[in-house]
Coordinates of N, CA and C and ligand atoms in Angstrom, one line a residue:
M1 N -3.7 -79.0 -29.5 CA -4.1 -78.7 -28.1 C -3.4 -77.5 -27.6
S2 N -2.0 -77.5 -27.7 CA -1.2 -76.4 -27.2 C -1.6 -75.1 -27.9
L3 N -1.9 -75.2 -29.2 CA -2.3 -74.0 -30.0 C -3.6 -73.4 -29.3
F4 N -4.5 -74.3 -28.9 CA -5.7 -73.8 -28.3 C -5.4 -73.0 -27.1
W5 N -4.5 -73.4 -26.3 CA -4.1 -72.7 -25.0 C -3.4 -71.4 -25.4
I6 N -2.6 -71.4 -26.5 CA -2.0 -70.1 -26.9 C -3.0 -69.1 -27.3
V7 N -4.0 -69.6 -28.0 CA -5.1 -68.7 -28.5 C -5.8 -68.1 -27.3
L8 N -6.1 -69.0 -26.3 CA -6.7 -68.5 -25.1 C -5.9 -67.4 -24.4
G9 N -4.6 -67.6 -24.5 CA -3.7 -66.6 -23.8 C -3.7 -65.3 -24.5
Q10 N -4.2 -65.2 -25.8 CA -4.2 -63.9 -26.6 C -5.4 -63.1 -26.1
P11 N -5.2 -61.8 -26.4 CA -6.4 -60.9 -26.0 C -7.7 -61.4 -26.6
G12 N -7.7 -61.8 -27.9 CA -8.9 -62.2 -28.5 C -9.5 -63.5 -27.8
G13 N -8.6 -64.3 -27.2 CA -9.0 -65.5 -26.6 C -9.9 -65.4 -25.4
L14 N -9.9 -64.2 -24.9 CA -10.7 -63.9 -23.7 C -12.2 -64.1 -24.0
E15 N -12.6 -63.7 -25.3 CA -14.0 -63.8 -25.6 C -14.4 -65.2 -25.6
E16 N -13.5 -66.1 -26.0 CA -13.8 -67.5 -25.9 C -14.1 -68.0 -24.5
M17 N -13.3 -67.4 -23.6 CA -13.4 -67.7 -22.2 C -14.8 -67.3 -21.7
A18 N -15.2 -66.1 -22.2 CA -16.4 -65.5 -21.7 C -17.6 -66.4 -22.0
T19 N -17.5 -67.2 -23.1 CA -18.7 -68.1 -23.4 C -18.9 -69.1 -22.3
S20 N -17.9 -69.4 -21.5 CA -18.1 -70.4 -20.4 C -18.8 -69.8 -19.2
K21 N -19.0 -68.4 -19.2 CA -19.7 -67.8 -18.1 C -21.1 -68.1 -18.1
K22 N -21.7 -68.2 -17.0 CA -23.1 -68.4 -16.9 C -23.9 -67.1 -17.2
L23 N -25.0 -67.2 -17.9 CA -25.8 -66.0 -18.2 C -27.0 -66.0 -17.2
I24 N -27.2 -65.0 -16.5 CA -28.4 -64.9 -15.6 C -29.2 -63.8 -16.2
T25 N -30.4 -64.1 -16.6 CA -31.3 -63.1 -17.2 C -31.8 -62.2 -16.1
R26 N -32.3 -61.0 -16.6 CA -32.9 -60.1 -15.7 C -34.1 -60.7 -14.9
E27 N -34.9 -61.5 -15.6 CA -36.0 -62.2 -14.9 C -35.6 -63.1 -13.8
E28 N -34.6 -63.9 -14.1 CA -34.1 -64.8 -13.0 C -33.5 -64.1 -11.9
W29 N -32.8 -63.0 -12.2 CA -32.1 -62.2 -11.2 C -33.1 -61.5 -10.3
E30 N -34.1 -60.9 -10.9 CA -35.1 -60.2 -10.1 C -35.8 -61.1 -9.2
K31 N -36.1 -62.4 -9.7 CA -36.8 -63.4 -8.9 C -35.9 -63.7 -7.7
K32 N -34.6 -63.9 -8.0 CA -33.7 -64.3 -6.9 C -33.7 -63.2 -5.8
L33 N -33.6 -61.9 -6.3 CA -33.5 -60.8 -5.4 C -34.8 -60.7 -4.6
S34 N -35.9 -61.0 -5.2 CA -37.2 -60.8 -4.5 C -37.3 -61.8 -3.4
D35 N -36.6 -62.9 -3.5 CA -36.6 -64.0 -2.5 C -35.8 -63.6 -1.2
V36 N -34.9 -62.6 -1.4 CA -34.1 -62.1 -0.3 C -34.9 -61.2 0.6
K37 N -35.0 -61.5 1.9 CA -35.8 -60.6 2.7 C -34.9 -59.7 3.5
I38 N -35.2 -58.4 3.5 CA -34.5 -57.4 4.3 C -35.4 -56.8 5.3
R39 N -35.0 -56.8 6.6 CA -35.9 -56.3 7.6 C -35.9 -54.7 7.6
K40 N -37.1 -54.2 7.7 CA -37.2 -52.7 7.7 C -36.4 -52.1 8.9
E41 N -36.4 -52.7 10.0 CA -35.6 -52.2 11.2 C -34.1 -52.1 10.9
D42 N -33.7 -53.1 10.1 CA -32.2 -53.1 9.8 C -31.9 -51.9 8.9
M43 N -32.8 -51.7 7.9 CA -32.5 -50.5 7.0 C -32.6 -49.2 7.8
N44 N -33.6 -49.1 8.7 CA -33.7 -47.9 9.5 C -32.5 -47.7 10.3
K45 N -31.9 -48.8 10.9 CA -30.7 -48.7 11.7 C -29.5 -48.1 10.8
L46 N -29.5 -48.6 9.6 CA -28.4 -48.2 8.7 C -28.5 -46.7 8.4
V47 N -29.7 -46.3 8.2 CA -30.0 -44.9 7.8 C -29.6 -44.0 9.1
M48 N -30.1 -44.5 10.2 CA -29.8 -43.7 11.5 C -28.3 -43.6 11.7
D49 N -27.6 -44.7 11.5 CA -26.2 -44.8 11.7 C -25.5 -43.7 10.8
F50 N -26.0 -43.7 9.5 CA -25.4 -42.8 8.6 C -25.6 -41.3 9.0
L51 N -26.9 -41.0 9.4 CA -27.2 -39.6 9.8 C -26.3 -39.2 11.0
V52 N -26.2 -40.1 12.0 CA -25.5 -39.9 13.2 C -24.0 -39.6 12.9
M53 N -23.4 -40.5 12.1 CA -22.0 -40.5 11.8 C -21.7 -39.2 11.0
E54 N -22.5 -38.9 10.0 CA -22.2 -37.7 9.2 C -22.6 -36.4 9.9
G55 N -23.2 -36.5 11.0 CA -23.5 -35.3 11.8 C -24.8 -34.6 11.4
Y56 N -25.7 -35.3 10.8 CA -27.0 -34.6 10.4 C -27.9 -34.7 11.6
V57 N -27.7 -33.9 12.6 CA -28.4 -34.0 13.9 C -29.9 -33.8 13.8
E58 N -30.3 -32.8 13.0 CA -31.7 -32.5 13.0 C -32.5 -33.6 12.2
A59 N -31.8 -34.0 11.1 CA -32.4 -35.1 10.4 C -32.5 -36.4 11.2
A60 N -31.5 -36.6 12.0 CA -31.5 -37.8 12.9 C -32.6 -37.7 13.9
E61 N -32.8 -36.6 14.5 CA -33.9 -36.4 15.4 C -35.2 -36.6 14.8
K62 N -35.4 -36.0 13.6 CA -36.7 -36.2 12.9 C -36.9 -37.7 12.6
F63 N -35.8 -38.3 12.1 CA -35.9 -39.7 11.7 C -36.2 -40.6 12.9
R64 N -35.7 -40.2 14.1 CA -35.9 -41.0 15.3 C -37.4 -40.9 15.6
V65 N -38.0 -39.7 15.5 CA -39.4 -39.6 15.8 C -40.3 -40.3 14.8
E66 N -39.9 -40.1 13.6 CA -40.8 -40.7 12.5 C -40.7 -42.2 12.3
S67 N -39.5 -42.7 12.5 CA -39.4 -44.1 12.3 C -39.3 -44.9 13.6
G68 N -39.2 -44.3 14.7 CA -39.1 -45.0 16.0 C -37.8 -45.7 16.1
T69 N -36.8 -45.3 15.4 CA -35.4 -45.9 15.4 C -34.6 -45.2 16.5
E70 N -34.2 -45.9 17.5 CA -33.3 -45.3 18.5 C -31.9 -45.2 18.1
P71 N -31.3 -44.1 18.1 CA -29.8 -44.0 17.8 C -29.0 -44.7 18.9
D72 N -27.8 -45.2 18.6 CA -27.1 -45.8 19.7 C -26.2 -44.9 20.4
I73 N -26.2 -43.5 20.0 CA -25.5 -42.6 20.9 C -26.5 -41.4 21.1
D74 N -26.2 -40.6 22.2 CA -27.0 -39.5 22.5 C -26.9 -38.4 21.4
L75 N -28.0 -38.1 20.8 CA -28.0 -37.2 19.6 C -27.4 -35.8 20.0
A76 N -27.6 -35.4 21.2 CA -27.1 -34.1 21.7 C -25.5 -34.0 21.5
T77 N -24.9 -35.2 21.6 CA -23.4 -35.2 21.5 C -22.9 -35.0 20.1
I78 N -23.8 -35.2 19.1 CA -23.4 -35.0 17.7 C -23.0 -33.5 17.4
T79 N -23.7 -32.6 18.0 CA -23.5 -31.2 17.7 C -22.1 -30.8 18.3
D80 N -21.7 -31.3 19.5 CA -20.4 -31.1 20.0 C -19.3 -31.7 19.2
R81 N -19.5 -32.9 18.8 CA -18.5 -33.6 18.0 C -18.3 -32.8 16.7
M82 N -19.4 -32.4 16.1 CA -19.3 -31.7 14.8 C -18.6 -30.3 15.0
A83 N -18.9 -29.7 16.1 CA -18.3 -28.4 16.4 C -16.7 -28.5 16.6
A84 N -16.3 -29.6 17.2 CA -14.9 -29.8 17.4 C -14.2 -30.0 16.0
K85 N -14.9 -30.8 15.2 CA -14.4 -31.2 13.9 C -14.3 -29.9 13.0
K86 N -15.4 -29.2 13.1 CA -15.4 -27.9 12.2 C -14.3 -26.9 12.6
A87 N -14.1 -26.8 14.0 CA -13.1 -25.9 14.4 C -11.7 -26.2 13.8
V88 N -11.4 -27.5 13.7 CA -10.1 -27.9 13.1 C -10.2 -27.6 11.6
Q89 N -11.3 -27.9 11.0 CA -11.4 -27.6 9.5 C -11.2 -26.1 9.2
C90 N -11.6 -25.3 10.2 CA -11.5 -23.8 9.9 C -10.1 -23.3 10.4
G91 N -9.3 -24.2 11.0 CA -8.0 -23.7 11.5 C -8.0 -23.2 12.9
N92 N -9.1 -23.3 13.6 CA -9.2 -22.8 15.0 C -8.8 -24.0 15.9
V93 N -7.5 -24.3 16.0 CA -7.2 -25.5 16.7 C -7.3 -25.4 18.2
E94 N -6.9 -24.2 18.7 CA -7.1 -24.1 20.2 C -8.5 -24.3 20.6
D95 N -9.4 -23.7 19.8 CA -10.8 -23.8 20.1 C -11.2 -25.3 20.0
A96 N -10.7 -26.0 19.1 CA -11.0 -27.5 18.9 C -10.5 -28.2 20.1
I97 N -9.3 -27.9 20.6 CA -8.7 -28.6 21.7 C -9.6 -28.4 23.0
E98 N -10.1 -27.2 23.1 CA -11.0 -26.9 24.2 C -12.3 -27.7 24.1
K99 N -12.8 -27.7 22.9 CA -14.1 -28.4 22.7 C -13.9 -29.9 23.0
V100 N -12.8 -30.5 22.6 CA -12.6 -31.9 22.8 C -12.5 -32.1 24.3
N101 N -11.7 -31.3 25.0 CA -11.6 -31.4 26.5 C -12.9 -31.2 27.2
D102 N -13.7 -30.3 26.7 CA -15.1 -30.1 27.3 C -15.9 -31.4 27.1
F103 N -15.7 -32.0 26.0 CA -16.5 -33.2 25.7 C -16.1 -34.3 26.7
N104 N -14.8 -34.5 26.8 CA -14.3 -35.5 27.6 C -12.7 -35.4 27.7
P105 N -12.2 -34.9 28.9 CA -10.8 -34.6 29.0 C -9.9 -35.9 28.8
E106 N -10.5 -37.0 29.0 CA -9.7 -38.3 28.8 C -9.2 -38.5 27.4
I107 N -10.0 -37.9 26.4 CA -9.7 -38.2 25.0 C -8.3 -37.8 24.7
L108 N -7.9 -36.6 25.0 CA -6.5 -36.1 24.7 C -5.5 -36.7 25.7
D109 N -5.9 -36.9 26.9 CA -5.0 -37.5 27.9 C -4.5 -38.9 27.5
T110 N -5.4 -39.6 26.9 CA -5.1 -41.0 26.6 C -4.7 -41.2 25.1
N111 N -4.6 -40.1 24.4 CA -4.3 -40.2 23.0 C -3.2 -39.3 22.5
P112 N -1.9 -39.6 22.9 CA -0.8 -38.7 22.6 C -0.7 -38.4 21.1
Q113 N -1.0 -39.3 20.3 CA -0.9 -39.1 18.9 C -1.9 -38.0 18.4
L114 N -3.1 -38.1 18.8 CA -4.1 -37.1 18.5 C -3.7 -35.7 19.0
F115 N -3.2 -35.7 20.3 CA -2.8 -34.4 20.9 C -1.6 -33.8 20.0
F116 N -0.7 -34.7 19.7 CA 0.5 -34.2 18.9 C 0.0 -33.6 17.6
H117 N -0.9 -34.4 16.9 CA -1.4 -33.9 15.6 C -2.2 -32.6 15.7
L118 N -2.9 -32.4 16.8 CA -3.6 -31.1 17.0 C -2.6 -30.0 17.2
Q119 N -1.5 -30.3 18.0 CA -0.5 -29.2 18.3 C 0.3 -28.9 17.0
Q120 N 0.5 -30.0 16.2 CA 1.2 -29.8 14.9 C 0.3 -28.9 14.0
Q121 N -1.0 -29.2 14.0 CA -1.9 -28.4 13.2 C -1.9 -26.9 13.6
R122 N -1.8 -26.8 15.0 CA -1.7 -25.4 15.5 C -0.5 -24.7 15.0
L123 N 0.6 -25.4 15.0 CA 1.9 -24.9 14.4 C 1.7 -24.5 12.9
I124 N 1.1 -25.4 12.2 CA 0.9 -25.2 10.8 C 0.1 -23.9 10.6
E125 N -0.9 -23.7 11.4 CA -1.8 -22.5 11.3 C -1.0 -21.2 11.6
L126 N -0.1 -21.3 12.6 CA 0.7 -20.1 12.9 C 1.6 -19.8 11.7
I127 N 2.2 -20.8 11.1 CA 3.1 -20.6 10.0 C 2.3 -20.0 8.8
R128 N 1.1 -20.6 8.6 CA 0.2 -20.1 7.5 C 0.0 -18.6 7.7
D129 N -0.2 -18.2 9.0 CA -0.5 -16.8 9.3 C 0.7 -15.9 9.3
G130 N 1.9 -16.5 9.0 CA 3.1 -15.7 9.0 C 3.6 -15.3 10.3
K131 N 3.1 -15.9 11.4 CA 3.6 -15.6 12.7 C 4.9 -16.4 13.0
V132 N 6.0 -16.0 12.4 CA 7.2 -16.9 12.5 C 7.7 -17.0 13.9
E133 N 7.8 -15.9 14.6 CA 8.4 -16.0 16.0 C 7.6 -16.9 16.9
E134 N 6.3 -16.6 16.8 CA 5.3 -17.3 17.7 C 5.4 -18.8 17.3
A135 N 5.5 -19.1 16.0 CA 5.6 -20.5 15.6 C 6.8 -21.2 16.1
L136 N 7.9 -20.5 16.1 CA 9.2 -21.1 16.5 C 9.1 -21.4 18.0
E137 N 8.6 -20.4 18.7 CA 8.4 -20.5 20.2 C 7.5 -21.7 20.6
F138 N 6.4 -21.8 19.8 CA 5.4 -22.8 20.1 C 6.1 -24.2 19.8
A139 N 6.8 -24.3 18.7 CA 7.4 -25.5 18.3 C 8.4 -26.0 19.4
Q140 N 9.2 -25.0 19.9 CA 10.2 -25.3 20.9 C 9.6 -25.7 22.2
E141 N 8.6 -25.0 22.6 CA 8.1 -25.2 24.0 C 7.1 -26.4 24.0
E142 N 6.2 -26.5 23.0 CA 5.1 -27.5 23.1 C 5.4 -28.7 22.3
L143 N 6.1 -28.6 21.2 CA 6.2 -29.8 20.3 C 7.5 -30.5 20.5
A144 N 8.6 -29.8 20.7 CA 9.9 -30.4 20.8 C 9.9 -31.5 21.9
P145 N 9.3 -31.2 23.1 CA 9.3 -32.2 24.2 C 8.6 -33.5 23.7
R146 N 7.6 -33.4 22.9 CA 6.9 -34.6 22.4 C 7.8 -35.3 21.4
G147 N 8.6 -34.6 20.6 CA 9.5 -35.2 19.7 C 10.6 -36.0 20.4
E148 N 10.9 -35.5 21.6 CA 12.0 -36.3 22.3 C 11.4 -37.6 22.8
E149 N 10.1 -37.6 23.0 CA 9.5 -38.9 23.5 C 9.3 -39.9 22.3
N150 N 9.1 -39.4 21.2 CA 8.7 -40.3 20.1 C 9.4 -39.9 18.7
Q151 N 10.2 -40.8 18.2 CA 10.9 -40.5 16.9 C 10.0 -40.1 15.8
S152 N 8.8 -40.7 15.7 CA 7.9 -40.4 14.6 C 7.3 -39.0 14.7
F153 N 7.1 -38.6 16.0 CA 6.7 -37.2 16.2 C 7.8 -36.2 15.8
L154 N 9.0 -36.6 16.2 CA 10.2 -35.7 15.8 C 10.2 -35.5 14.3
E155 N 10.1 -36.6 13.6 CA 10.2 -36.4 12.1 C 9.1 -35.5 11.6
E156 N 7.9 -35.7 12.1 CA 6.7 -34.8 11.7 C 7.0 -33.4 12.1
L157 N 7.6 -33.2 13.3 CA 7.9 -31.8 13.7 C 8.9 -31.2 12.8
E158 N 9.9 -32.0 12.4 CA 11.0 -31.4 11.5 C 10.4 -31.0 10.2
R159 N 9.5 -31.9 9.7 CA 8.9 -31.6 8.4 C 8.0 -30.3 8.5
T160 N 7.4 -30.2 9.6 CA 6.5 -29.0 9.7 C 7.3 -27.7 9.9
V161 N 8.4 -27.8 10.7 CA 9.2 -26.6 10.9 C 9.9 -26.2 9.5
A162 N 10.1 -27.2 8.7 CA 10.8 -27.0 7.4 C 10.0 -26.0 6.6
L163 N 8.7 -25.9 6.8 CA 7.8 -24.9 6.1 C 8.4 -23.5 6.2
L164 N 9.1 -23.2 7.4 CA 9.6 -21.9 7.6 C 10.8 -21.6 6.7
A165 N 11.4 -22.6 6.2 CA 12.6 -22.4 5.4 C 12.4 -22.0 3.9
F166 N 11.1 -22.1 3.5 CA 10.9 -21.8 2.1 C 10.2 -20.5 1.9
E167 N 10.6 -19.8 0.9 CA 10.0 -18.5 0.5 C 8.6 -18.8 0.0
D168 N 8.6 -19.7 -1.0 CA 7.4 -20.0 -1.7 C 6.9 -21.4 -1.3
V169 N 6.1 -21.4 -0.2 CA 5.7 -22.7 0.4 C 4.8 -23.5 -0.6
S170 N 4.1 -22.8 -1.5 CA 3.2 -23.5 -2.4 C 4.0 -24.5 -3.3
N171 N 5.3 -24.2 -3.4 CA 6.1 -25.0 -4.3 C 7.1 -25.9 -3.6
C172 N 7.0 -26.0 -2.3 CA 8.1 -26.7 -1.6 C 7.7 -28.2 -1.3
P173 N 8.7 -29.0 -0.9 CA 8.3 -30.4 -0.7 C 7.4 -30.7 0.5
V174 N 7.3 -29.8 1.4 CA 6.4 -30.0 2.5 C 5.1 -29.2 2.4
G175 N 4.9 -28.6 1.3 CA 3.8 -27.7 1.1 C 2.4 -28.3 1.3
D176 N 2.4 -29.6 1.2 CA 1.1 -30.3 1.4 C 0.6 -30.1 2.8
L177 N 1.4 -29.8 3.8 CA 1.0 -29.6 5.1 C 0.0 -28.4 5.2
L178 N 0.2 -27.5 4.2 CA -0.7 -26.3 4.2 C -2.0 -26.5 3.5
D179 N -2.1 -27.7 2.9 CA -3.3 -28.0 2.1 C -4.5 -28.2 3.0
M180 N -5.7 -27.9 2.5 CA -6.9 -28.2 3.2 C -7.0 -29.7 3.6
S181 N -6.4 -30.5 2.8 CA -6.5 -32.0 3.1 C -5.8 -32.3 4.5
Q182 N -4.8 -31.5 4.9 CA -4.1 -31.7 6.1 C -5.1 -31.4 7.3
R183 N -5.8 -30.3 7.1 CA -6.9 -30.0 8.1 C -7.9 -31.1 8.2
L184 N -8.3 -31.5 7.1 CA -9.4 -32.6 7.0 C -8.9 -33.8 7.7
K185 N -7.6 -34.2 7.5 CA -7.0 -35.4 8.1 C -7.1 -35.2 9.6
T186 N -6.6 -34.1 10.1 CA -6.6 -33.9 11.6 C -8.1 -33.9 12.1
A187 N -9.0 -33.2 11.4 CA -10.4 -33.2 11.8 C -11.0 -34.6 11.9
S188 N -10.6 -35.4 10.9 CA -11.2 -36.7 11.0 C -10.6 -37.6 12.1
E189 N -9.4 -37.3 12.5 CA -8.8 -37.9 13.7 C -9.6 -37.5 15.0
V190 N -9.9 -36.2 15.0 CA -10.7 -35.7 16.2 C -12.1 -36.5 16.2
D191 N -12.7 -36.5 15.0 CA -14.0 -37.2 14.9 C -13.9 -38.6 15.4
A192 N -12.9 -39.3 14.9 CA -12.8 -40.7 15.2 C -12.5 -40.9 16.7
A193 N -11.7 -40.0 17.3 CA -11.4 -40.2 18.7 C -12.6 -39.9 19.6
I194 N -13.4 -38.9 19.2 CA -14.6 -38.7 20.0 C -15.6 -39.9 19.9
L195 N -15.7 -40.4 18.7 CA -16.6 -41.6 18.5 C -16.1 -42.7 19.3
A196 N -14.8 -42.9 19.3 CA -14.2 -44.0 20.1 C -14.5 -43.9 21.5
S197 N -14.4 -42.6 22.0 CA -14.7 -42.4 23.4 C -16.2 -42.7 23.8
Q198 N -17.0 -42.7 22.8 CA -18.4 -43.1 23.0 C -18.6 -44.6 22.6
S199 N -17.5 -45.3 22.6 CA -17.5 -46.7 22.2 C -18.2 -47.0 20.8
H200 N -18.0 -46.1 19.9 CA -18.6 -46.2 18.6 C -17.6 -46.4 17.5
E201 N -18.0 -47.1 16.5 CA -17.1 -47.2 15.4 C -16.9 -45.9 14.7
K202 N -15.8 -45.8 13.9 CA -15.5 -44.5 13.3 C -16.0 -44.3 11.9
D203 N -16.4 -45.4 11.3 CA -17.0 -45.3 9.9 C -18.4 -45.7 9.9
P204 N -19.2 -44.9 9.1 CA -20.6 -45.3 8.9 C -20.7 -46.6 8.1
K205 N -21.8 -47.4 8.3 CA -21.8 -48.7 7.8 C -22.3 -48.8 6.3
L206 N -23.1 -47.8 6.0 CA -23.7 -47.8 4.6 C -22.6 -47.8 3.5
P207 N -21.6 -46.9 3.6 CA -20.6 -47.0 2.6 C -19.8 -48.3 2.6
S208 N -19.7 -48.9 3.7 CA -19.0 -50.3 3.8 C -19.8 -51.3 3.0
L209 N -21.1 -51.2 3.2 CA -22.0 -52.2 2.5 C -21.9 -52.0 1.0
L210 N -21.8 -50.7 0.5 CA -21.7 -50.4 -0.9 C -20.4 -50.9 -1.4
K211 N -19.3 -50.7 -0.6 CA -18.0 -51.3 -1.0 C -18.1 -52.8 -1.2
M212 N -18.8 -53.4 -0.3 CA -19.0 -54.8 -0.3 C -19.7 -55.2 -1.6
L213 N -20.7 -54.5 -2.0 CA -21.5 -54.7 -3.2 C -20.5 -54.7 -4.4
I214 N -19.7 -53.6 -4.4 CA -18.8 -53.5 -5.6 C -17.8 -54.6 -5.7
W215 N -17.3 -55.0 -4.5 CA -16.4 -56.1 -4.5 C -17.1 -57.4 -4.9
A216 N -18.3 -57.7 -4.4 CA -19.0 -58.9 -4.7 C -19.3 -59.0 -6.2
Q217 N -19.7 -57.8 -6.8 CA -19.9 -57.8 -8.2 C -18.7 -58.2 -9.0
S218 N -17.5 -57.6 -8.5 CA -16.3 -57.9 -9.3 C -15.9 -59.3 -9.2
Q219 N -16.2 -60.0 -8.1 CA -16.0 -61.4 -7.9 C -16.9 -62.2 -8.9
L220 N -18.2 -61.8 -8.9 CA -19.2 -62.5 -9.7 C -18.9 -62.3 -11.2
D221 N -18.3 -61.1 -11.6 CA -18.0 -60.9 -13.0 C -17.2 -62.0 -13.6
E222 N -16.4 -62.6 -12.8 CA -15.5 -63.7 -13.3 C -16.3 -64.9 -13.7
K223 N -17.5 -65.0 -13.1 CA -18.2 -66.3 -13.2 C -19.5 -66.2 -14.0
A224 N -20.0 -65.0 -14.1 CA -21.4 -64.9 -14.7 C -21.6 -63.5 -15.3
A225 N -22.5 -63.5 -16.2 CA -23.1 -62.3 -16.8 C -24.4 -62.1 -16.2
Y226 N -24.7 -61.0 -15.6 CA -26.0 -60.9 -14.8 C -26.3 -59.4 -14.8
P227 N -27.5 -59.0 -14.4 CA -27.9 -57.6 -14.3 C -27.1 -56.9 -13.2
R228 N -26.2 -56.0 -13.7 CA -25.3 -55.5 -12.8 C -25.7 -54.1 -12.3
I229 N -25.3 -53.7 -11.1 CA -25.5 -52.3 -10.7 C -24.2 -51.5 -11.0
N230 N -24.3 -50.6 -12.0 CA -23.1 -49.8 -12.3 C -23.2 -48.4 -11.7
N231 N -24.3 -48.0 -11.4 CA -24.5 -46.6 -10.8 C -25.1 -46.7 -9.4
L232 N -24.3 -46.4 -8.4 CA -24.7 -46.6 -7.1 C -25.8 -45.6 -6.7
S233 N -25.9 -44.5 -7.4 CA -26.9 -43.5 -6.9 C -28.3 -43.8 -7.5
T234 N -28.3 -44.6 -8.6 CA -29.6 -45.0 -9.1 C -29.9 -46.5 -8.7
A235 N -28.9 -47.2 -8.5 CA -28.9 -48.7 -8.2 C -29.8 -49.4 -9.3
T236 N -29.7 -48.9 -10.5 CA -30.4 -49.6 -11.6 C -29.7 -50.8 -12.0
L237 N -30.5 -51.9 -12.2 CA -29.9 -53.1 -12.8 C -29.8 -53.0 -14.3
E238 N -28.5 -53.1 -14.8 CA -28.3 -53.0 -16.2 C -28.3 -54.4 -16.8
D239 N -29.0 -54.5 -18.0 CA -29.0 -55.8 -18.7 C -27.7 -56.3 -18.9
P240 N -27.5 -57.7 -18.7 CA -26.2 -58.3 -19.0 C -25.8 -58.1 -20.4
R241 N -24.5 -57.9 -20.7 CA -24.1 -57.8 -22.1 C -24.2 -59.2 -22.8
D242 N -24.6 -59.1 -24.1 CA -24.7 -60.4 -24.8 C -23.4 -61.2 -24.8
L243 N -23.5 -62.5 -24.7 CA -22.3 -63.3 -24.6 C -22.0 -63.8 -26.0
Ligands
LIG1 C1 5.1 -43.0 18.4 O1 4.0 -42.5 17.7 C2 3.5 -43.5 16.8 C3 2.4 -42.8 16.0 O2 2.7 -41.6 15.6 C4 3.1 -44.7 17.5 O3 2.7 -45.7 16.5 C5 4.2 -45.2 18.3 O4 3.7 -46.3 19.1 C6 4.8 -44.2 19.3 N1 5.9 -44.7 20.0 C7 6.1 -44.6 21.3 C8 7.4 -45.1 21.8 O5 5.3 -44.0 22.0
LIG2 C1 -25.7 -42.1 -12.1 O1 -26.9 -41.7 -12.5 C2 -27.3 -40.3 -12.2 C3 -28.7 -40.1 -12.5 O2 -29.0 -40.6 -13.8 C4 -26.3 -39.4 -12.9 O3 -26.6 -38.1 -12.7 C5 -24.9 -39.7 -12.5 O4 -24.0 -39.0 -13.2 C6 -24.6 -41.2 -12.7 N1 -23.3 -41.5 -12.1 C7 -22.4 -42.2 -12.7 C8 -21.1 -42.4 -11.9 O5 -22.5 -42.6 -13.9

C-alpha cells in the first residue's frame, strides 16, 4: 500500500492520477454549451463597454446606432478622456492637467495622489529635456510642499530628483522613471480618475470575463479532460488529450 502512494508521488505517478479524471467528449461538451443561453443584449453591452473603455469613440457611436445599445456614459466625453490620457503619454503633462481640469476640476482637487503623480511626471519630463535648473525649481516649489504632507510622496520625489545625479540615466537605479512605462502608468491613473468621476469602473469587462474563463479552465483541468480553449483569439475548442 505504502509503495503505491510513493509511486503516486513520483513524476510518473501523475499519469496514474490522470486516469481518475473524467473524460468529456467534444460531442457532450458542445451539447452542454448549446444548452447555455446567452442574451444578445448582454453581449452587445459587453462590446459597447469595451469600445467605450478603450476609447473607440467612432466605433462606439456606429455600434450604438446599429445595435441600439445605449452606452452608460456620454460618448462625447470619451474624446476628452482620451485626449487627457494621450497628452500624458506624449509627455505634455501641463496640457493634460489643463484637460483634466476642463473636464471636471474636482478630479484633481479630490485626488492628491493623482495630482502628485502628474506633477512628478512633469518633473520627469523636465529632467528628460535636460532643463536642470527649471527641474530643480519646480521640484522645490511645487513638489517639496507635497512631500512634507506625505512621506510616500517625499520618497517618490527623492527618487525622481535622484535622476539629476546620474550622468548616464539609462544605466542608473532610478532610470525606469524615464521609461515609456512610467508615462503609461500615469496616463492610466488619469484615465481611471476620469472614469471614476463619471461613476464608471476603470476596467473593461470583456478582459475580466476572459480571465475568468482561463481561471475556470485551470480549475477544471484538475478534474476532467474536456475540449479546452487554448487560443483566446480563435476560441477554438481543442480535442481533449487521450487519457
Ligand atoms: C500618502 O499617499 C499615499 C499614496 O501615495 C496614500 O496611500 C496615503 O494615504 C497618504 N497619506 C496621507 C497622510 O495622506
Ligand atoms: C491563435 O490563433 C491565431 C490564428 O490562428 C494565431 O495567429 C495566433 O498566433 C494564436 N495565438 C496563440 C497564443 O497561439
